[in-house]
Amino acid sequence: LQEVDAGRLTSFAVDDAYYLARRLGMNVAYLPTVEHLTGIALLYRGPIVASDAALLTSSQEQTGIVHAPLRLGETVLHAYGIWLGLEDEDTLRQAAEALVFIGESTPTTFGGDFNAEIGSPVTDAVQAAGFEDPFVQLGVDPAPDTDPAVQPDKRIDFVWVRDLTALKAWVPESAASDHRMVVSEIAVP
């Protein structure tokens, strides 16, 4: 989840990440970014894990990346959530910093609002780091658009996978946010 409020008056002073996690019976890893009142969250099932995060160089609104290492049997799945800036110069630098933060961790999911379309320097850098698009793995062409939520006309939100196999991927029709959610069901080795 990106741009998640935690105490802002515009969200009735509710910690949205905590509220959603409790309503869904999940745990949350959260990174405050903008004024410590808006941030990035990963919701996950299973035991609470020690998460880590990093703020990314930002010339406009502060962005970042959050990580939760999830134990699935004998496998540790590294889940990363990101929100990249709006300006092209920010997004490419931020993507490079995020890829350094991720390093060689595997198997890995890397999802969020990339503010970049397929074929851009940002998505090219993600793919060069060994990440695959589940829609491409599944032969879905074209993949569904995600932005804006109502009558989307571009795809800037992704869930990338590395060393994982996609079983299903879809973009539900929902106006619960300003972008549509990307859902990927994956097989863990």
mmCIF file of N, CA, C and O in Angstrom, residues 87-143:
data_model
loop_
_atom_site.group_PDB
_atom_site.id
_atom_site.type_symbol
_atom_site.label_atom_id
_atom_site.label_comp_id
_atom_site.label_asym_id
_atom_site.label_seq_id
_atom_site.Cartn_x
_atom_site.Cartn_y
_atom_site.Cartn_z
ATOM 1 N N GLU A 87 8.429 12.589 -10.625
ATOM 2 C CA GLU A 87 9.317 13.116 -11.662
ATOM 3 C C GLU A 87 10.230 12.024 -12.191
ATOM 4 O O GLU A 87 10.747 11.211 -11.427
ATOM 5 N N ASP A 88 10.471 12.023 -13.503
ATOM 6 C CA ASP A 88 11.307 11.005 -14.122
ATOM 7 C C ASP A 88 12.689 10.920 -13.483
ATOM 8 O O ASP A 88 13.208 9.843 -13.247
ATOM 9 N N GLU A 89 13.304 12.075 -13.197
ATOM 10 C CA GLU A 89 14.648 12.032 -12.617
ATOM 11 C C GLU A 89 14.622 11.412 -11.226
ATOM 12 O O GLU A 89 15.533 10.712 -10.831
ATOM 13 N N ASP A 90 13.560 11.650 -10.474
ATOM 14 C CA ASP A 90 13.422 11.030 -9.155
ATOM 15 C C ASP A 90 13.220 9.525 -9.285
ATOM 16 O O ASP A 90 13.855 8.749 -8.583
ATOM 17 N N THR A 91 12.307 9.109 -10.154
ATOM 18 C CA THR A 91 11.951 7.690 -10.205
ATOM 19 C C THR A 91 13.132 6.812 -10.586
ATOM 20 O O THR A 91 13.317 5.753 -10.001
ATOM 21 N N LEU A 92 13.924 7.221 -11.537
ATOM 22 C CA LEU A 92 15.061 6.388 -11.935
ATOM 23 C C LEU A 92 16.095 6.301 -10.814
ATOM 24 O O LEU A 92 16.591 5.215 -10.496
ATOM 25 N N ARG A 93 16.413 7.418 -10.191
ATOM 26 C CA ARG A 93 17.364 7.402 -9.069
ATOM 27 C C ARG A 93 16.801 6.571 -7.919
ATOM 28 O O ARG A 93 17.499 5.770 -7.300
ATOM 29 N N GLN A 94 15.517 6.750 -7.621
ATOM 30 C CA GLN A 94 14.887 6.006 -6.532
ATOM 31 C C GLN A 94 14.857 4.506 -6.827
ATOM 32 O O GLN A 94 15.103 3.690 -5.936
ATOM 33 N N ALA A 95 14.560 4.146 -8.065
ATOM 34 C CA ALA A 95 14.558 2.723 -8.430
ATOM 35 C C ALA A 95 15.949 2.124 -8.247
ATOM 36 O O ALA A 95 16.093 1.008 -7.727
ATOM 37 N N ALA A 96 16.983 2.864 -8.652
ATOM 38 C CA ALA A 96 18.361 2.377 -8.492
ATOM 39 C C ALA A 96 18.691 2.188 -7.015
ATOM 40 O O ALA A 96 19.285 1.171 -6.616
ATOM 41 N N GLU A 97 18.309 3.149 -6.169
ATOM 42 C CA GLU A 97 18.553 3.025 -4.727
ATOM 43 C C GLU A 97 17.783 1.829 -4.147
ATOM 44 O O GLU A 97 18.301 1.095 -3.301
ATOM 45 N N ALA A 98 16.554 1.636 -4.597
ATOM 46 C CA ALA A 98 15.737 0.515 -4.114
ATOM 47 C C ALA A 98 16.366 -0.811 -4.509
ATOM 48 O O ALA A 98 16.403 -1.755 -3.700
ATOM 49 N N LEU A 99 16.872 -0.907 -5.725
ATOM 50 C CA LEU A 99 17.492 -2.158 -6.179
ATOM 51 C C LEU A 99 18.768 -2.460 -5.387
ATOM 52 O O LEU A 99 19.068 -3.629 -5.116
ATOM 53 N N VAL A 100 19.503 -1.433 -4.983
ATOM 54 C CA VAL A 100 20.663 -1.650 -4.106
ATOM 55 C C VAL A 100 20.185 -2.157 -2.750
ATOM 56 O O VAL A 100 20.769 -3.086 -2.175
ATOM 57 N N PHE A 101 19.116 -1.570 -2.213
ATOM 58 C CA PHE A 101 18.543 -1.998 -0.929
ATOM 59 C C PHE A 101 18.106 -3.462 -0.990
ATOM 60 O O PHE A 101 18.356 -4.235 -0.078
ATOM 61 N N ILE A 102 17.489 -3.863 -2.092
ATOM 62 C CA ILE A 102 17.025 -5.249 -2.266
ATOM 63 C C ILE A 102 18.209 -6.183 -2.432
ATOM 64 O O ILE A 102 18.210 -7.298 -1.902
ATOM 65 N N GLY A 103 19.212 -5.751 -3.167
ATOM 66 C CA GLY A 103 20.393 -6.584 -3.397
ATOM 67 C C GLY A 103 20.047 -7.862 -4.138
ATOM 68 O O GLY A 103 19.241 -7.866 -5.057
ATOM 69 N N GLU A 104 20.640 -8.952 -3.686
ATOM 70 C CA GLU A 104 20.451 -10.243 -4.341
ATOM 71 C C GLU A 104 19.407 -11.108 -3.642
ATOM 72 O O GLU A 104 19.314 -12.305 -3.916
ATOM 73 N N SER A 105 18.627 -10.541 -2.734
ATOM 74 C CA SER A 105 17.647 -11.349 -1.997
ATOM 75 C C SER A 105 16.729 -12.091 -2.966
ATOM 76 O O SER A 105 16.335 -11.561 -4.001
ATOM 77 N N THR A 106 16.433 -13.323 -2.608
ATOM 78 C CA THR A 106 15.602 -14.162 -3.455
ATOM 79 C C THR A 106 15.043 -15.314 -2.627
ATOM 80 O O THR A 106 15.713 -15.735 -1.683
ATOM 81 N N PRO A 107 13.867 -15.825 -2.912
ATOM 82 C CA PRO A 107 12.881 -15.320 -3.851
ATOM 83 C C PRO A 107 12.277 -14.014 -3.338
ATOM 84 O O PRO A 107 12.206 -13.781 -2.138
ATOM 85 N N THR A 108 11.835 -13.183 -4.282
ATOM 86 C CA THR A 108 11.461 -11.820 -3.939
ATOM 87 C C THR A 108 10.229 -11.361 -4.698
ATOM 88 O O THR A 108 10.086 -11.654 -5.882
ATOM 89 N N THR A 109 9.369 -10.617 -3.983
ATOM 90 C CA THR A 109 8.309 -9.847 -4.634
ATOM 91 C C THR A 109 8.634 -8.377 -4.416
ATOM 92 O O THR A 109 9.162 -8.001 -3.370
ATOM 93 N N PHE A 110 8.314 -7.558 -5.401
ATOM 94 C CA PHE A 110 8.662 -6.139 -5.371
ATOM 95 C C PHE A 110 7.493 -5.390 -6.003
ATOM 96 O O PHE A 110 7.352 -5.371 -7.222
ATOM 97 N N GLY A 111 6.638 -4.808 -5.173
ATOM 98 C CA GLY A 111 5.426 -4.218 -5.708
ATOM 99 C C GLY A 111 5.172 -2.806 -5.237
ATOM 100 O O GLY A 111 5.686 -2.381 -4.206
ATOM 101 N N GLY A 112 4.357 -2.105 -6.009
ATOM 102 C CA GLY A 112 3.946 -0.776 -5.607
ATOM 103 C C GLY A 112 3.652 0.124 -6.784
ATOM 104 O O GLY A 112 3.475 -0.331 -7.912
ATOM 105 N N ASP A 113 3.623 1.408 -6.488
ATOM 106 C CA ASP A 113 3.385 2.452 -7.473
ATOM 107 C C ASP A 113 4.746 2.916 -7.981
ATOM 108 O O ASP A 113 5.479 3.591 -7.272
ATOM 109 N N PHE A 114 5.071 2.528 -9.222
ATOM 110 C CA PHE A 114 6.370 2.855 -9.796
ATOM 111 C C PHE A 114 6.336 4.164 -10.582
ATOM 112 O O PHE A 114 7.377 4.667 -10.984
ATOM 113 N N ASN A 115 5.136 4.700 -10.821
ATOM 114 C CA ASN A 115 4.997 5.925 -11.604
ATOM 115 C C ASN A 115 5.811 5.861 -12.890
ATOM 116 O O ASN A 115 6.421 6.848 -13.313
ATOM 117 N N ALA A 116 5.850 4.686 -13.509
ATOM 118 C CA ALA A 116 6.585 4.464 -14.751
ATOM 119 C C ALA A 116 5.907 3.325 -15.502
ATOM 120 O O ALA A 116 5.403 2.384 -14.878
ATOM 121 N N GLU A 117 5.917 3.408 -16.811
ATOM 122 C CA GLU A 117 5.289 2.380 -17.636
ATOM 123 C C GLU A 117 6.322 1.403 -18.176
ATOM 124 O O GLU A 117 7.531 1.684 -18.170
ATOM 125 N N ILE A 118 5.842 0.258 -18.652
ATOM 126 C CA ILE A 118 6.710 -0.745 -19.259
ATOM 127 C C ILE A 118 7.502 -0.093 -20.396
ATOM 128 O O ILE A 118 6.964 0.684 -21.180
ATOM 129 N N GLY A 119 8.795 -0.405 -20.459
ATOM 130 C CA GLY A 119 9.663 0.163 -21.487
ATOM 131 C C GLY A 119 10.356 1.440 -21.050
ATOM 132 O O GLY A 119 11.190 1.972 -21.782
ATOM 133 N N SER A 120 10.033 1.921 -19.852
ATOM 134 C CA SER A 120 10.695 3.121 -19.329
ATOM 135 C C SER A 120 12.039 2.714 -18.724
ATOM 136 O O SER A 120 12.274 1.534 -18.444
ATOM 137 N N PRO A 121 12.938 3.661 -18.488
ATOM 138 C CA PRO A 121 14.203 3.330 -17.827
ATOM 139 C C PRO A 121 13.992 2.678 -16.454
ATOM 140 O O PRO A 121 14.775 1.821 -16.056
ATOM 141 N N VAL A 122 12.922 3.058 -15.742
ATOM 142 C CA VAL A 122 12.656 2.475 -14.419
ATOM 143 C C VAL A 122 12.326 0.995 -14.539
ATOM 144 O O VAL A 122 12.931 0.153 -13.875
ATOM 145 N N THR A 123 11.354 0.648 -15.387
ATOM 146 C CA THR A 123 10.977 -0.767 -15.506
ATOM 147 C C THR A 123 12.093 -1.578 -16.160
ATOM 148 O O THR A 123 12.289 -2.742 -15.822
ATOM 149 N N ASP A 124 12.844 -0.969 -17.063
ATOM 150 C CA ASP A 124 13.993 -1.662 -17.653
ATOM 151 C C ASP A 124 15.022 -2.011 -16.580
ATOM 152 O O ASP A 124 15.601 -3.103 -16.584
ATOM 153 N N ALA A 125 15.271 -1.089 -15.633
ATOM 154 C CA ALA A 125 16.232 -1.340 -14.550
ATOM 155 C C ALA A 125 15.750 -2.472 -13.645
ATOM 156 O O ALA A 125 16.541 -3.327 -13.224
ATOM 157 N N VAL A 126 14.458 -2.493 -13.352
ATOM 158 C CA VAL A 126 13.891 -3.562 -12.513
ATOM 159 C C VAL A 126 14.056 -4.909 -13.214
ATOM 160 O O VAL A 126 14.485 -5.896 -12.601
ATOM 161 N N GLN A 127 13.752 -4.957 -14.495
ATOM 162 C CA GLN A 127 13.902 -6.205 -15.239
ATOM 163 C C GLN A 127 15.368 -6.619 -15.359
ATOM 164 O O GLN A 127 15.690 -7.806 -15.264
ATOM 165 N N ALA A 128 16.268 -5.664 -15.517
ATOM 166 C CA ALA A 128 17.701 -5.977 -15.601
ATOM 167 C C ALA A 128 18.218 -6.570 -14.295
ATOM 168 O O ALA A 128 19.214 -7.299 -14.293
ATOM 169 N N ALA A 129 17.519 -6.295 -13.174
ATOM 170 C CA ALA A 129 17.904 -6.857 -11.876
ATOM 171 C C ALA A 129 17.311 -8.248 -11.668
ATOM 172 O O ALA A 129 17.401 -8.804 -10.572
ATOM 173 N N GLY A 130 16.711 -8.815 -12.701
ATOM 174 C CA GLY A 130 16.215 -10.192 -12.631
ATOM 175 C C GLY A 130 14.749 -10.332 -12.263
ATOM 176 O O GLY A 130 14.272 -11.450 -12.054
ATOM 177 N N PHE A 131 14.030 -9.222 -12.202
ATOM 178 C CA PHE A 131 12.603 -9.295 -11.876
ATOM 179 C C PHE A 131 11.783 -9.514 -13.134
ATOM 180 O O PHE A 131 12.123 -9.017 -14.208
ATOM 181 N N GLU A 132 10.697 -10.278 -12.968
ATOM 182 C CA GLU A 132 9.795 -10.570 -14.074
ATOM 183 C C GLU A 132 8.398 -10.058 -13.749
ATOM 184 O O GLU A 132 7.996 -9.985 -12.589
ATOM 185 N N ASP A 133 7.668 -9.764 -14.788
ATOM 186 C CA ASP A 133 6.282 -9.329 -14.696
ATOM 187 C C ASP A 133 5.396 -10.573 -14.727
ATOM 188 O O ASP A 133 5.439 -11.331 -15.703
ATOM 189 N N PRO A 134 4.601 -10.840 -13.684
ATOM 190 C CA PRO A 134 3.730 -12.011 -13.696
ATOM 191 C C PRO A 134 2.793 -12.067 -14.900
ATOM 192 O O PRO A 134 2.496 -13.156 -15.397
ATOM 193 N N PHE A 135 2.332 -10.918 -15.394
ATOM 194 C CA PHE A 135 1.457 -10.919 -16.566
ATOM 195 C C PHE A 135 2.199 -11.459 -17.782
ATOM 196 O O PHE A 135 1.641 -12.196 -18.590
ATOM 197 N N VAL A 136 3.479 -11.118 -17.921
ATOM 198 C CA VAL A 136 4.287 -11.640 -19.022
ATOM 199 C C VAL A 136 4.498 -13.136 -18.838
ATOM 200 O O VAL A 136 4.361 -13.919 -19.786
ATOM 201 N N GLN A 137 4.828 -13.571 -17.606
ATOM 202 C CA GLN A 137 4.984 -15.008 -17.345
ATOM 203 C C GLN A 137 3.748 -15.789 -17.765
ATOM 204 O O GLN A 137 3.844 -16.893 -18.272
ATOM 205 N N LEU A 138 2.580 -15.197 -17.542
ATOM 206 C CA LEU A 138 1.316 -15.877 -17.830
ATOM 207 C C LEU A 138 0.808 -15.640 -19.246
ATOM 208 O O LEU A 138 -0.251 -16.164 -19.619
ATOM 209 N N GLY A 139 1.521 -14.866 -20.041
ATOM 210 C CA GLY A 139 1.118 -14.620 -21.416
ATOM 211 C C GLY A 139 -0.075 -13.686 -21.552
ATOM 212 O O GLY A 139 -0.779 -13.723 -22.563
ATOM 213 N N VAL A 140 -0.313 -12.834 -20.547
ATOM 214 C CA VAL A 140 -1.417 -11.869 -20.601
ATOM 215 C C VAL A 140 -0.909 -10.620 -21.321
ATOM 216 O O VAL A 140 -0.067 -9.896 -20.810
ATOM 217 N N ASP A 141 -1.441 -10.398 -22.533
ATOM 218 C CA ASP A 141 -0.975 -9.279 -23.337
ATOM 219 C C ASP A 141 -2.154 -8.658 -24.065
ATOM 220 O O ASP A 141 -2.796 -9.342 -24.838
ATOM 221 N N PRO A 142 -2.466 -7.431 -23.794
ATOM 222 C CA PRO A 142 -1.772 -6.529 -22.879
ATOM 223 C C PRO A 142 -2.218 -6.765 -21.436
ATOM 224 O O PRO A 142 -3.333 -7.233 -21.194
ATOM 225 N N ALA A 143 -1.341 -6.430 -20.515
ATOM 226 C CA ALA A 143 -1.696 -6.484 -19.088
ATOM 227 C C ALA A 143 -2.672 -5.348 -18.804
ATOM 228 O O ALA A 143 -2.642 -4.316 -19.469
#
